[in-house]
mmCIF file with all atom_site columns, C-alpha atoms in Angstrom:
data_model
loop_
_atom_site.group_PDB
_atom_site.id
_atom_site.type_symbol
_atom_site.label_atom_id
_atom_site.label_alt_id
_atom_site.label_comp_id
_atom_site.label_asym_id
_atom_site.label_entity_id
_atom_site.label_seq_id
_atom_site.pdbx_PDB_ins_code
_atom_site.Cartn_x
_atom_site.Cartn_y
_atom_site.Cartn_z
_atom_site.occupancy
_atom_site.B_iso_or_equiv
_atom_site.pdbx_formal_charge
_atom_site.auth_seq_id
_atom_site.auth_comp_id
_atom_site.auth_asym_id
_atom_site.auth_atom_id
_atom_site.pdbx_PDB_model_num
ATOM 1   C CA . GLU A 1 1   ? 10.381  -3.798  40.882 1.00 94.00 ? 21  GLU A CA 1
ATOM 2   C CA . VAL A 1 2   ? 12.872  -5.511  38.916 1.00 95.00 ? 22  VAL A CA 1
ATOM 3   C CA . GLN A 1 3   ? 13.972  -3.384  36.399 1.00 97.00 ? 23  GLN A CA 1
ATOM 4   C CA . LEU A 1 4   ? 16.653  -2.683  33.658 1.00 98.00 ? 24  LEU A CA 1
ATOM 5   C CA . VAL A 1 5   ? 17.730  0.594   31.859 1.00 98.00 ? 25  VAL A CA 1
ATOM 6   C CA . GLU A 1 6   ? 19.985  0.534   28.878 1.00 98.00 ? 26  GLU A CA 1
ATOM 7   C CA . SER A 1 7   ? 21.795  3.720   28.142 1.00 98.00 ? 27  SER A CA 1
ATOM 8   C CA . GLY A 1 8   ? 24.648  4.613   25.882 1.00 98.00 ? 28  GLY A CA 1
ATOM 9   C CA . GLY A 1 9   ? 23.469  4.114   21.966 1.00 97.00 ? 29  GLY A CA 1
ATOM 10  C CA . GLY A 1 10  ? 23.683  6.581   19.376 1.00 98.00 ? 30  GLY A CA 1
ATOM 11  C CA . LEU A 1 11  ? 25.350  7.407   16.254 1.00 98.00 ? 31  LEU A CA 1
ATOM 12  C CA . VAL A 1 12  ? 28.839  6.082   15.463 1.00 98.00 ? 32  VAL A CA 1
ATOM 13  C CA . GLN A 1 13  ? 31.013  6.367   12.549 1.00 98.00 ? 33  GLN A CA 1
ATOM 14  C CA . PRO A 1 14  ? 32.290  2.891   11.433 1.00 98.00 ? 34  PRO A CA 1
ATOM 15  C CA . GLY A 1 15  ? 35.591  1.717   13.348 1.00 98.00 ? 35  GLY A CA 1
ATOM 16  C CA . GLY A 1 16  ? 34.553  3.835   16.005 1.00 98.00 ? 36  GLY A CA 1
ATOM 17  C CA . SER A 1 17  ? 33.707  2.699   19.654 1.00 98.00 ? 37  SER A CA 1
ATOM 18  C CA . LEU A 1 18  ? 30.721  2.796   22.110 1.00 98.00 ? 38  LEU A CA 1
ATOM 19  C CA . ARG A 1 19  ? 30.338  1.584   25.520 1.00 98.00 ? 39  ARG A CA 1
ATOM 20  C CA . LEU A 1 20  ? 26.654  0.772   26.311 1.00 98.00 ? 40  LEU A CA 1
ATOM 21  C CA . SER A 1 21  ? 25.465  0.665   30.202 1.00 98.00 ? 41  SER A CA 1
ATOM 22  C CA . CYS A 1 22  ? 22.532  -1.238  31.920 1.00 98.00 ? 42  CYS A CA 1
ATOM 23  C CA . ALA A 1 23  ? 21.618  -0.052  35.093 1.00 98.00 ? 43  ALA A CA 1
ATOM 24  C CA . ALA A 1 24  ? 19.517  -2.746  37.288 1.00 98.00 ? 44  ALA A CA 1
ATOM 25  C CA . SER A 1 25  ? 17.374  -2.089  40.389 1.00 97.00 ? 45  SER A CA 1
ATOM 26  C CA . GLY A 1 26  ? 14.873  -4.275  42.222 1.00 97.00 ? 46  GLY A CA 1
ATOM 27  C CA . PHE A 1 27  ? 17.048  -7.279  42.361 1.00 97.00 ? 47  PHE A CA 1
ATOM 28  C CA . LYS A 1 28  ? 20.267  -8.695  43.774 1.00 97.00 ? 48  LYS A CA 1
ATOM 29  C CA . PHE A 1 29  ? 21.989  -8.135  40.539 1.00 98.00 ? 49  PHE A CA 1
ATOM 30  C CA . SER A 1 30  ? 25.527  -10.222 41.548 1.00 97.00 ? 50  SER A CA 1
ATOM 31  C CA . ASP A 1 31  ? 23.070  -13.159 41.716 1.00 97.00 ? 51  ASP A CA 1
ATOM 32  C CA . TYR A 1 32  ? 22.532  -13.666 38.073 1.00 97.00 ? 52  TYR A CA 1
ATOM 33  C CA . TRP A 1 33  ? 24.411  -13.960 34.942 1.00 97.00 ? 53  TRP A CA 1
ATOM 34  C CA . MET A 1 34  ? 23.655  -11.413 32.367 1.00 98.00 ? 54  MET A CA 1
ATOM 35  C CA . HIS A 1 35  ? 23.318  -10.921 28.859 1.00 98.00 ? 55  HIS A CA 1
ATOM 36  C CA . TRP A 1 36  ? 23.541  -8.724  25.678 1.00 98.00 ? 56  TRP A CA 1
ATOM 37  C CA . VAL A 1 37  ? 21.084  -9.050  22.912 1.00 98.00 ? 57  VAL A CA 1
ATOM 38  C CA . ARG A 1 38  ? 20.504  -7.412  19.515 1.00 98.00 ? 58  ARG A CA 1
ATOM 39  C CA . GLN A 1 39  ? 17.907  -7.118  17.322 1.00 98.00 ? 59  GLN A CA 1
ATOM 40  C CA . VAL A 1 40  ? 18.440  -5.532  13.813 1.00 96.00 ? 60  VAL A CA 1
ATOM 41  C CA . PRO A 1 41  ? 15.249  -3.289  12.674 1.00 91.00 ? 61  PRO A CA 1
ATOM 42  C CA . GLY A 1 42  ? 12.832  -5.647  11.318 1.00 91.00 ? 62  GLY A CA 1
ATOM 43  C CA . LYS A 1 43  ? 15.098  -8.758  11.824 1.00 96.00 ? 63  LYS A CA 1
ATOM 44  C CA . GLY A 1 44  ? 15.203  -11.389 14.634 1.00 97.00 ? 64  GLY A CA 1
ATOM 45  C CA . LEU A 1 45  ? 17.016  -11.421 18.121 1.00 98.00 ? 65  LEU A CA 1
ATOM 46  C CA . VAL A 1 46  ? 20.388  -12.629 18.023 1.00 98.00 ? 66  VAL A CA 1
ATOM 47  C CA . TRP A 1 47  ? 22.403  -12.998 21.182 1.00 98.00 ? 67  TRP A CA 1
ATOM 48  C CA . VAL A 1 48  ? 25.733  -11.243 22.061 1.00 98.00 ? 68  VAL A CA 1
ATOM 49  C CA . ALA A 1 49  ? 27.103  -11.966 24.858 1.00 98.00 ? 69  ALA A CA 1
ATOM 50  C CA . HIS A 1 50  ? 26.850  -13.049 28.598 1.00 97.00 ? 70  HIS A CA 1
ATOM 51  C CA . ILE A 1 51  ? 28.932  -12.965 31.695 1.00 98.00 ? 71  ILE A CA 1
ATOM 52  C CA . TYR A 1 52  ? 28.968  -14.906 34.936 1.00 97.00 ? 72  TYR A CA 1
ATOM 53  C CA . VAL A 1 53  ? 27.763  -13.788 38.247 1.00 97.00 ? 73  VAL A CA 1
ATOM 54  C CA . ASP A 1 54  ? 31.207  -12.599 39.754 1.00 94.00 ? 74  ASP A CA 1
ATOM 55  C CA . GLY A 1 55  ? 32.359  -10.994 36.159 1.00 94.00 ? 75  GLY A CA 1
ATOM 56  C CA . THR A 1 56  ? 35.184  -13.896 35.696 1.00 94.00 ? 76  THR A CA 1
ATOM 57  C CA . GLY A 1 57  ? 33.734  -15.302 32.740 1.00 96.00 ? 77  GLY A CA 1
ATOM 58  C CA . ALA A 1 58  ? 32.287  -14.219 29.518 1.00 97.00 ? 78  ALA A CA 1
ATOM 59  C CA . ALA A 1 59  ? 31.419  -15.238 26.341 1.00 97.00 ? 79  ALA A CA 1
ATOM 60  C CA . TYR A 1 60  ? 30.534  -14.101 22.958 1.00 98.00 ? 80  TYR A CA 1
ATOM 61  C CA . ALA A 1 61  ? 28.917  -14.546 19.474 1.00 97.00 ? 81  ALA A CA 1
ATOM 62  C CA . ASP A 1 62  ? 31.397  -15.408 16.887 1.00 97.00 ? 82  ASP A CA 1
ATOM 63  C CA . SER A 1 63  ? 30.367  -11.905 15.177 1.00 97.00 ? 83  SER A CA 1
ATOM 64  C CA . VAL A 1 64  ? 31.158  -9.778  17.835 1.00 98.00 ? 84  VAL A CA 1
ATOM 65  C CA . LYS A 1 65  ? 34.644  -11.808 19.471 1.00 98.00 ? 85  LYS A CA 1
ATOM 66  C CA . GLY A 1 66  ? 37.674  -9.825  19.630 1.00 98.00 ? 86  GLY A CA 1
ATOM 67  C CA . ARG A 1 67  ? 35.841  -6.454  19.235 1.00 98.00 ? 87  ARG A CA 1
ATOM 68  C CA . PHE A 1 68  ? 33.246  -6.206  21.892 1.00 98.00 ? 88  PHE A CA 1
ATOM 69  C CA . THR A 1 69  ? 33.779  -6.770  25.797 1.00 98.00 ? 89  THR A CA 1
ATOM 70  C CA . ILE A 1 70  ? 31.054  -7.532  28.511 1.00 98.00 ? 90  ILE A CA 1
ATOM 71  C CA . SER A 1 71  ? 31.880  -6.754  32.176 1.00 98.00 ? 91  SER A CA 1
ATOM 72  C CA . ARG A 1 72  ? 29.917  -5.597  35.270 1.00 98.00 ? 92  ARG A CA 1
ATOM 73  C CA . ASP A 1 73  ? 30.226  -3.975  38.769 1.00 98.00 ? 93  ASP A CA 1
ATOM 74  C CA . ASN A 1 74  ? 28.313  -5.381  40.921 1.00 98.00 ? 94  ASN A CA 1
ATOM 75  C CA . ALA A 1 75  ? 28.890  -2.569  43.582 1.00 98.00 ? 95  ALA A CA 1
ATOM 76  C CA . LYS A 1 76  ? 27.281  -0.374  41.014 1.00 98.00 ? 96  LYS A CA 1
ATOM 77  C CA . ASN A 1 77  ? 24.498  -2.808  39.836 1.00 98.00 ? 97  ASN A CA 1
ATOM 78  C CA . THR A 1 78  ? 25.580  -2.047  36.457 1.00 98.00 ? 98  THR A CA 1
ATOM 79  C CA . LEU A 1 79  ? 26.100  -4.238  33.405 1.00 98.00 ? 99  LEU A CA 1
ATOM 80  C CA . TYR A 1 80  ? 28.567  -2.950  30.444 1.00 98.00 ? 100 TYR A CA 1
ATOM 81  C CA . LEU A 1 81  ? 29.177  -3.610  26.857 1.00 98.00 ? 101 LEU A CA 1
ATOM 82  C CA . GLN A 1 82  ? 32.162  -2.168  25.201 1.00 98.00 ? 102 GLN A CA 1
ATOM 83  C CA . MET A 1 83  ? 31.939  -2.335  21.511 1.00 98.00 ? 103 MET A CA 1
ATOM 84  C CA . ASN A 1 84  ? 35.101  -1.286  19.268 1.00 98.00 ? 104 ASN A CA 1
ATOM 85  C CA . SER A 1 85  ? 36.060  -1.378  15.739 1.00 98.00 ? 105 SER A CA 1
ATOM 86  C CA . LEU A 1 86  ? 31.873  -0.857  15.048 1.00 98.00 ? 106 LEU A CA 1
ATOM 87  C CA . ARG A 1 87  ? 30.600  -2.177  11.577 1.00 98.00 ? 107 ARG A CA 1
ATOM 88  C CA . ALA A 1 88  ? 27.447  -1.248  9.436  1.00 97.00 ? 108 ALA A CA 1
ATOM 89  C CA . GLU A 1 89  ? 26.222  -4.624  10.242 1.00 97.00 ? 109 GLU A CA 1
ATOM 90  C CA . ASP A 1 90  ? 26.546  -3.902  14.200 1.00 98.00 ? 110 ASP A CA 1
ATOM 91  C CA . THR A 1 91  ? 23.360  -1.422  13.681 1.00 98.00 ? 111 THR A CA 1
ATOM 92  C CA . ALA A 1 92  ? 20.750  -2.564  15.995 1.00 98.00 ? 112 ALA A CA 1
ATOM 93  C CA . VAL A 1 93  ? 18.735  -2.240  19.230 1.00 98.00 ? 113 VAL A CA 1
ATOM 94  C CA . TYR A 1 94  ? 20.864  -3.512  22.135 1.00 98.00 ? 114 TYR A CA 1
ATOM 95  C CA . TYR A 1 95  ? 18.598  -5.355  25.203 1.00 98.00 ? 115 TYR A CA 1
ATOM 96  C CA . CYS A 1 96  ? 20.208  -6.116  28.136 1.00 98.00 ? 116 CYS A CA 1
ATOM 97  C CA . ALA A 1 97  ? 18.802  -9.370  30.044 1.00 98.00 ? 117 ALA A CA 1
ATOM 98  C CA . ARG A 1 98  ? 18.655  -10.840 33.295 1.00 97.00 ? 118 ARG A CA 1
ATOM 99  C CA . GLY A 1 99  ? 20.134  -14.818 32.887 1.00 95.00 ? 119 GLY A CA 1
ATOM 100 C CA . GLY A 1 100 ? 19.309  -17.834 34.653 1.00 86.00 ? 120 GLY A CA 1
ATOM 101 C CA . SER A 1 101 ? 16.855  -20.266 33.067 1.00 89.00 ? 121 SER A CA 1
ATOM 102 C CA . GLY A 1 102 ? 16.123  -18.021 30.117 1.00 89.00 ? 122 GLY A CA 1
ATOM 103 C CA . CYS A 1 103 ? 15.687  -14.623 30.038 1.00 92.00 ? 123 CYS A CA 1
ATOM 104 C CA . ASP A 1 104 ? 13.123  -13.436 32.426 1.00 91.00 ? 124 ASP A CA 1
ATOM 105 C CA . CYS A 1 105 ? 13.495  -9.292  32.714 1.00 95.00 ? 125 CYS A CA 1
ATOM 106 C CA . TRP A 1 106 ? 14.612  -7.400  29.529 1.00 97.00 ? 126 TRP A CA 1
ATOM 107 C CA . GLY A 1 107 ? 15.141  -3.430  29.336 1.00 97.00 ? 127 GLY A CA 1
ATOM 108 C CA . GLN A 1 108 ? 13.940  -1.671  26.414 1.00 97.00 ? 128 GLN A CA 1
ATOM 109 C CA . GLY A 1 109 ? 16.623  -1.518  24.670 1.00 97.00 ? 129 GLY A CA 1
ATOM 110 C CA . THR A 1 110 ? 19.142  1.191   23.057 1.00 98.00 ? 130 THR A CA 1
ATOM 111 C CA . LEU A 1 111 ? 19.523  1.804   19.402 1.00 98.00 ? 131 LEU A CA 1
ATOM 112 C CA . VAL A 1 112 ? 22.890  1.755   18.249 1.00 98.00 ? 132 VAL A CA 1
ATOM 113 C CA . THR A 1 113 ? 23.560  3.348   14.454 1.00 98.00 ? 133 THR A CA 1
ATOM 114 C CA . VAL A 1 114 ? 26.573  2.851   12.651 1.00 98.00 ? 134 VAL A CA 1
ATOM 115 C CA . SER A 1 115 ? 26.962  4.821   9.926  1.00 97.00 ? 135 SER A CA 1
ATOM 116 C CA . SER A 1 116 ? 29.282  7.308   8.225  1.00 96.00 ? 136 SER A CA 1
ATOM 117 C CA . ASP B 2 1   ? 27.388  -23.914 17.823 1.00 96.00 ? 194 ASP B CA 1
ATOM 118 C CA . ILE B 2 2   ? 23.743  -25.141 18.221 1.00 97.00 ? 195 ILE B CA 1
ATOM 119 C CA . VAL B 2 3   ? 21.709  -23.976 15.328 1.00 98.00 ? 196 VAL B CA 1
ATOM 120 C CA . MET B 2 4   ? 17.584  -23.356 16.369 1.00 98.00 ? 197 MET B CA 1
ATOM 121 C CA . THR B 2 5   ? 15.257  -23.795 13.482 1.00 98.00 ? 198 THR B CA 1
ATOM 122 C CA . GLN B 2 6   ? 11.733  -22.794 13.719 1.00 98.00 ? 199 GLN B CA 1
ATOM 123 C CA . SER B 2 7   ? 8.897   -23.427 11.518 1.00 96.00 ? 200 SER B CA 1
ATOM 124 C CA . PRO B 2 8   ? 6.870   -22.331 10.310 1.00 97.00 ? 201 PRO B CA 1
ATOM 125 C CA . ASP B 2 9   ? 8.177   -18.529 9.811  1.00 98.00 ? 202 ASP B CA 1
ATOM 126 C CA . SER B 2 10  ? 4.836   -17.385 9.698  1.00 98.00 ? 203 SER B CA 1
ATOM 127 C CA . LEU B 2 11  ? 1.403   -18.675 10.787 1.00 97.00 ? 204 LEU B CA 1
ATOM 128 C CA . ALA B 2 12  ? -2.347  -16.750 10.620 1.00 98.00 ? 205 ALA B CA 1
ATOM 129 C CA . VAL B 2 13  ? -4.651  -18.662 12.945 1.00 97.00 ? 206 VAL B CA 1
ATOM 130 C CA . SER B 2 14  ? -8.172  -17.852 13.699 1.00 98.00 ? 207 SER B CA 1
ATOM 131 C CA . LEU B 2 15  ? -9.422  -16.135 17.117 1.00 98.00 ? 208 LEU B CA 1
ATOM 132 C CA . GLY B 2 16  ? -10.321 -19.087 19.368 1.00 98.00 ? 209 GLY B CA 1
ATOM 133 C CA . GLU B 2 17  ? -8.165  -21.676 17.447 1.00 98.00 ? 210 GLU B CA 1
ATOM 134 C CA . ARG B 2 18  ? -5.005  -23.430 18.532 1.00 98.00 ? 211 ARG B CA 1
ATOM 135 C CA . ALA B 2 19  ? -1.516  -22.236 17.383 1.00 98.00 ? 212 ALA B CA 1
ATOM 136 C CA . THR B 2 20  ? 1.423   -24.575 17.238 1.00 98.00 ? 213 THR B CA 1
ATOM 137 C CA . ILE B 2 21  ? 5.034   -23.288 16.799 1.00 98.00 ? 214 ILE B CA 1
ATOM 138 C CA . ASN B 2 22  ? 7.939   -25.776 16.194 1.00 98.00 ? 215 ASN B CA 1
ATOM 139 C CA . CYS B 2 23  ? 11.763  -25.583 17.255 1.00 98.00 ? 216 CYS B CA 1
ATOM 140 C CA . LYS B 2 24  ? 14.354  -27.824 16.078 1.00 98.00 ? 217 LYS B CA 1
ATOM 141 C CA . SER B 2 25  ? 17.944  -27.812 17.849 1.00 98.00 ? 218 SER B CA 1
ATOM 142 C CA . SER B 2 26  ? 21.073  -29.113 16.018 1.00 98.00 ? 219 SER B CA 1
ATOM 143 C CA . GLN B 2 27  ? 22.241  -30.612 19.148 1.00 97.00 ? 220 GLN B CA 1
ATOM 144 C CA . ASN B 2 28  ? 20.629  -32.421 21.982 1.00 97.00 ? 221 ASN B CA 1
ATOM 145 C CA . ILE B 2 29  ? 19.946  -29.961 24.486 1.00 96.00 ? 222 ILE B CA 1
ATOM 146 C CA . LEU B 2 30  ? 18.816  -32.004 27.388 1.00 95.00 ? 223 LEU B CA 1
ATOM 147 C CA . TYR B 2 31  ? 21.197  -32.749 30.133 1.00 91.00 ? 224 TYR B CA 1
ATOM 148 C CA . SER B 2 32  ? 21.151  -35.933 31.517 1.00 88.00 ? 225 SER B CA 1
ATOM 149 C CA . SER B 2 33  ? 22.357  -35.218 34.886 1.00 92.00 ? 226 SER B CA 1
ATOM 150 C CA . ASN B 2 34  ? 19.228  -33.317 35.795 1.00 91.00 ? 227 ASN B CA 1
ATOM 151 C CA . ASN B 2 35  ? 16.990  -34.486 32.979 1.00 93.00 ? 228 ASN B CA 1
ATOM 152 C CA . ASN B 2 36  ? 16.211  -30.682 32.167 1.00 96.00 ? 229 ASN B CA 1
ATOM 153 C CA . ASN B 2 37  ? 15.967  -29.387 28.181 1.00 97.00 ? 230 ASN B CA 1
ATOM 154 C CA . TYR B 2 38  ? 17.811  -26.178 28.032 1.00 97.00 ? 231 TYR B CA 1
ATOM 155 C CA . LEU B 2 39  ? 15.127  -24.163 25.712 1.00 98.00 ? 232 LEU B CA 1
ATOM 156 C CA . ALA B 2 40  ? 13.129  -21.222 26.288 1.00 98.00 ? 233 ALA B CA 1
ATOM 157 C CA . TRP B 2 41  ? 10.513  -19.217 24.317 1.00 98.00 ? 234 TRP B CA 1
ATOM 158 C CA . TYR B 2 42  ? 9.480   -15.711 23.984 1.00 98.00 ? 235 TYR B CA 1
ATOM 159 C CA . GLN B 2 43  ? 6.930   -13.465 22.846 1.00 98.00 ? 236 GLN B CA 1
ATOM 160 C CA . HIS B 2 44  ? 8.254   -10.172 21.326 1.00 98.00 ? 237 HIS B CA 1
ATOM 161 C CA . ARG B 2 45  ? 5.357   -7.467  20.530 1.00 96.00 ? 238 ARG B CA 1
ATOM 162 C CA . PRO B 2 46  ? 6.567   -4.343  18.525 1.00 90.00 ? 239 PRO B CA 1
ATOM 163 C CA . GLY B 2 47  ? 7.711   -1.625  20.589 1.00 91.00 ? 240 GLY B CA 1
ATOM 164 C CA . GLN B 2 48  ? 8.350   -3.690  23.260 1.00 95.00 ? 241 GLN B CA 1
ATOM 165 C CA . PRO B 2 49  ? 11.043  -6.108  24.940 1.00 97.00 ? 242 PRO B CA 1
ATOM 166 C CA . PRO B 2 50  ? 11.103  -9.505  24.436 1.00 97.00 ? 243 PRO B CA 1
ATOM 167 C CA . LYS B 2 51  ? 8.657   -11.472 27.145 1.00 98.00 ? 244 LYS B CA 1
ATOM 168 C CA . LEU B 2 52  ? 9.933   -14.783 28.609 1.00 98.00 ? 245 LEU B CA 1
ATOM 169 C CA . LEU B 2 53  ? 6.964   -17.344 28.127 1.00 98.00 ? 246 LEU B CA 1
ATOM 170 C CA . ILE B 2 54  ? 8.548   -20.872 29.055 1.00 98.00 ? 247 ILE B CA 1
ATOM 171 C CA . TYR B 2 55  ? 11.936  -22.293 30.531 1.00 98.00 ? 248 TYR B CA 1
ATOM 172 C CA . TRP B 2 56  ? 12.929  -25.868 30.845 1.00 98.00 ? 249 TRP B CA 1
ATOM 173 C CA . ALA B 2 57  ? 10.962  -26.258 27.607 1.00 98.00 ? 250 ALA B CA 1
ATOM 174 C CA . SER B 2 58  ? 7.945   -26.986 29.245 1.00 98.00 ? 251 SER B CA 1
ATOM 175 C CA . THR B 2 59  ? 7.542   -24.705 32.700 1.00 98.00 ? 252 THR B CA 1
ATOM 176 C CA . ARG B 2 60  ? 5.555   -21.437 32.203 1.00 98.00 ? 253 ARG B CA 1
ATOM 177 C CA . GLN B 2 61  ? 6.791   -18.498 33.514 1.00 97.00 ? 254 GLN B CA 1
ATOM 178 C CA . SER B 2 62  ? 5.065   -16.446 36.601 1.00 96.00 ? 255 SER B CA 1
ATOM 179 C CA . GLY B 2 63  ? 1.945   -14.594 35.173 1.00 97.00 ? 256 GLY B CA 1
ATOM 180 C CA . VAL B 2 64  ? 1.782   -16.155 31.606 1.00 98.00 ? 257 VAL B CA 1
ATOM 181 C CA . PRO B 2 65  ? -1.895  -17.218 30.564 1.00 98.00 ? 258 PRO B CA 1
ATOM 182 C CA . ASP B 2 66  ? -2.099  -21.170 30.902 1.00 97.00 ? 259 ASP B CA 1
ATOM 183 C CA . ARG B 2 67  ? -3.115  -21.366 27.262 1.00 98.00 ? 260 ARG B CA 1
ATOM 184 C CA . PHE B 2 68  ? 0.593   -21.118 26.350 1.00 98.00 ? 261 PHE B CA 1
ATOM 185 C CA . SER B 2 69  ? 2.303   -24.366 27.030 1.00 98.00 ? 262 SER B CA 1
ATOM 186 C CA . GLY B 2 70  ? 5.810   -25.868 25.607 1.00 98.00 ? 263 GLY B CA 1
ATOM 187 C CA . SER B 2 71  ? 6.410   -29.442 25.035 1.00 98.00 ? 264 SER B CA 1
ATOM 188 C CA . GLY B 2 72  ? 9.354   -31.718 23.590 1.00 98.00 ? 265 GLY B CA 1
ATOM 189 C CA . SER B 2 73  ? 12.555  -33.089 24.370 1.00 97.00 ? 266 SER B CA 1
ATOM 190 C CA . GLY B 2 74  ? 16.142  -33.651 22.909 1.00 96.00 ? 267 GLY B CA 1
ATOM 191 C CA . THR B 2 75  ? 16.021  -31.660 19.915 1.00 98.00 ? 268 THR B CA 1
ATOM 192 C CA . ASP B 2 76  ? 12.524  -31.243 18.876 1.00 98.00 ? 269 ASP B CA 1
ATOM 193 C CA . PHE B 2 77  ? 10.291  -28.654 20.797 1.00 98.00 ? 270 PHE B CA 1
ATOM 194 C CA . ALA B 2 78  ? 7.028   -27.118 20.685 1.00 98.00 ? 271 ALA B CA 1
ATOM 195 C CA . LEU B 2 79  ? 5.205   -23.968 21.849 1.00 98.00 ? 272 LEU B CA 1
ATOM 196 C CA . THR B 2 80  ? 1.388   -24.163 21.412 1.00 98.00 ? 273 THR B CA 1
ATOM 197 C CA . ILE B 2 81  ? -1.074  -21.368 22.269 1.00 98.00 ? 274 ILE B CA 1
ATOM 198 C CA . SER B 2 82  ? -4.548  -23.265 22.621 1.00 98.00 ? 275 SER B CA 1
ATOM 199 C CA . SER B 2 83  ? -6.993  -20.727 21.948 1.00 97.00 ? 276 SER B CA 1
ATOM 200 C CA . LEU B 2 84  ? -5.618  -17.744 20.150 1.00 98.00 ? 277 LEU B CA 1
ATOM 201 C CA . GLN B 2 85  ? -6.546  -14.463 21.185 1.00 98.00 ? 278 GLN B CA 1
ATOM 202 C CA . ALA B 2 86  ? -5.581  -10.909 19.735 1.00 97.00 ? 279 ALA B CA 1
ATOM 203 C CA . GLU B 2 87  ? -3.075  -9.978  22.187 1.00 97.00 ? 280 GLU B CA 1
ATOM 204 C CA . ASP B 2 88  ? -1.148  -12.848 21.034 1.00 98.00 ? 281 ASP B CA 1
ATOM 205 C CA . VAL B 2 89  ? -0.199  -11.297 17.714 1.00 98.00 ? 282 VAL B CA 1
ATOM 206 C CA . ALA B 2 90  ? 3.649   -10.982 17.956 1.00 98.00 ? 283 ALA B CA 1
ATOM 207 C CA . VAL B 2 91  ? 6.997   -12.874 17.069 1.00 98.00 ? 284 VAL B CA 1
ATOM 208 C CA . TYR B 2 92  ? 8.140   -16.049 18.845 1.00 98.00 ? 285 TYR B CA 1
ATOM 209 C CA . TYR B 2 93  ? 11.372  -17.160 19.394 1.00 98.00 ? 286 TYR B CA 1
ATOM 210 C CA . CYS B 2 94  ? 12.837  -20.190 20.764 1.00 98.00 ? 287 CYS B CA 1
ATOM 211 C CA . GLN B 2 95  ? 16.593  -20.103 22.672 1.00 98.00 ? 288 GLN B CA 1
ATOM 212 C CA . GLN B 2 96  ? 18.528  -22.501 23.308 1.00 98.00 ? 289 GLN B CA 1
ATOM 213 C CA . TYR B 2 97  ? 20.692  -21.670 26.654 1.00 96.00 ? 290 TYR B CA 1
ATOM 214 C CA . HIS B 2 98  ? 22.329  -25.322 26.925 1.00 95.00 ? 291 HIS B CA 1
ATOM 215 C CA . SER B 2 99  ? 25.926  -23.888 25.730 1.00 95.00 ? 292 SER B CA 1
ATOM 216 C CA . PRO B 2 100 ? 27.079  -20.562 24.320 1.00 95.00 ? 293 PRO B CA 1
ATOM 217 C CA . PRO B 2 101 ? 26.520  -19.024 22.024 1.00 96.00 ? 294 PRO B CA 1
ATOM 218 C CA . PHE B 2 102 ? 23.033  -19.053 23.414 1.00 97.00 ? 295 PHE B CA 1
ATOM 219 C CA . THR B 2 103 ? 21.442  -19.218 20.126 1.00 97.00 ? 296 THR B CA 1
ATOM 220 C CA . PHE B 2 104 ? 17.923  -18.042 18.914 1.00 98.00 ? 297 PHE B CA 1
ATOM 221 C CA . GLY B 2 105 ? 15.568  -19.291 16.507 1.00 98.00 ? 298 GLY B CA 1
ATOM 222 C CA . GLN B 2 106 ? 14.584  -17.127 13.585 1.00 98.00 ? 299 GLN B CA 1
ATOM 223 C CA . GLY B 2 107 ? 11.591  -16.161 14.743 1.00 98.00 ? 300 GLY B CA 1
ATOM 224 C CA . THR B 2 108 ? 7.766   -17.024 14.084 1.00 98.00 ? 301 THR B CA 1
ATOM 225 C CA . LYS B 2 109 ? 5.566   -14.453 13.010 1.00 98.00 ? 302 LYS B CA 1
ATOM 226 C CA . LEU B 2 110 ? 2.088   -15.113 14.414 1.00 98.00 ? 303 LEU B CA 1
ATOM 227 C CA . GLU B 2 111 ? -1.266  -13.259 13.217 1.00 98.00 ? 304 GLU B CA 1
ATOM 228 C CA . ILE B 2 112 ? -5.126  -13.482 13.151 1.00 97.00 ? 305 ILE B CA 1
ATOM 229 C CA . LYS B 2 113 ? -6.772  -14.839 10.011 1.00 96.00 ? 306 LYS B CA 1
#
């Protein structure tokens, strides 16, 4: 069964850092682009970042560029999102998703709350 | 950046009736080299992760009921549910994956009338 499981969310103060992880199973992780997408509670989906299959390239939404870094470890079948200089507006549920022609598999999401 | 605009923002349809959601991109998302529109549709129910319904604008994802269909090309697209079922109540999103940032539409909330 194809599965993505996020972890690492929680409460962090403004200006702080957090690293999210996404453990993949049931498919060949190294064959797929991977994405992070977030949703502020009650609002719409917002694409955050994606990374190439081998980790050599990535792209970011303007709102997180320079603060967030996406990475992957294909040996561990794990996707990461390092989030620095966090702001209140980064509060959201963060989903990892498998890419390709659209995102065909999503994790359950992990909640990040940025508040003092 | 490509801006995706959906209409309407919300929609109420009777059970068994047709529902149509529109999505317009600010730039052409058709690649002429392969004649594919880089457009996906998702269903998002509360408390669940989003679910891919349609990709390449009109290809139904495996396991998706055939009452869901996608159409359009270039900059104008539509998702149609031919006969609304109770389990179709959700928020629906379009997304372009033509070029990053891979932007979503703002979402359309579908309810039962």
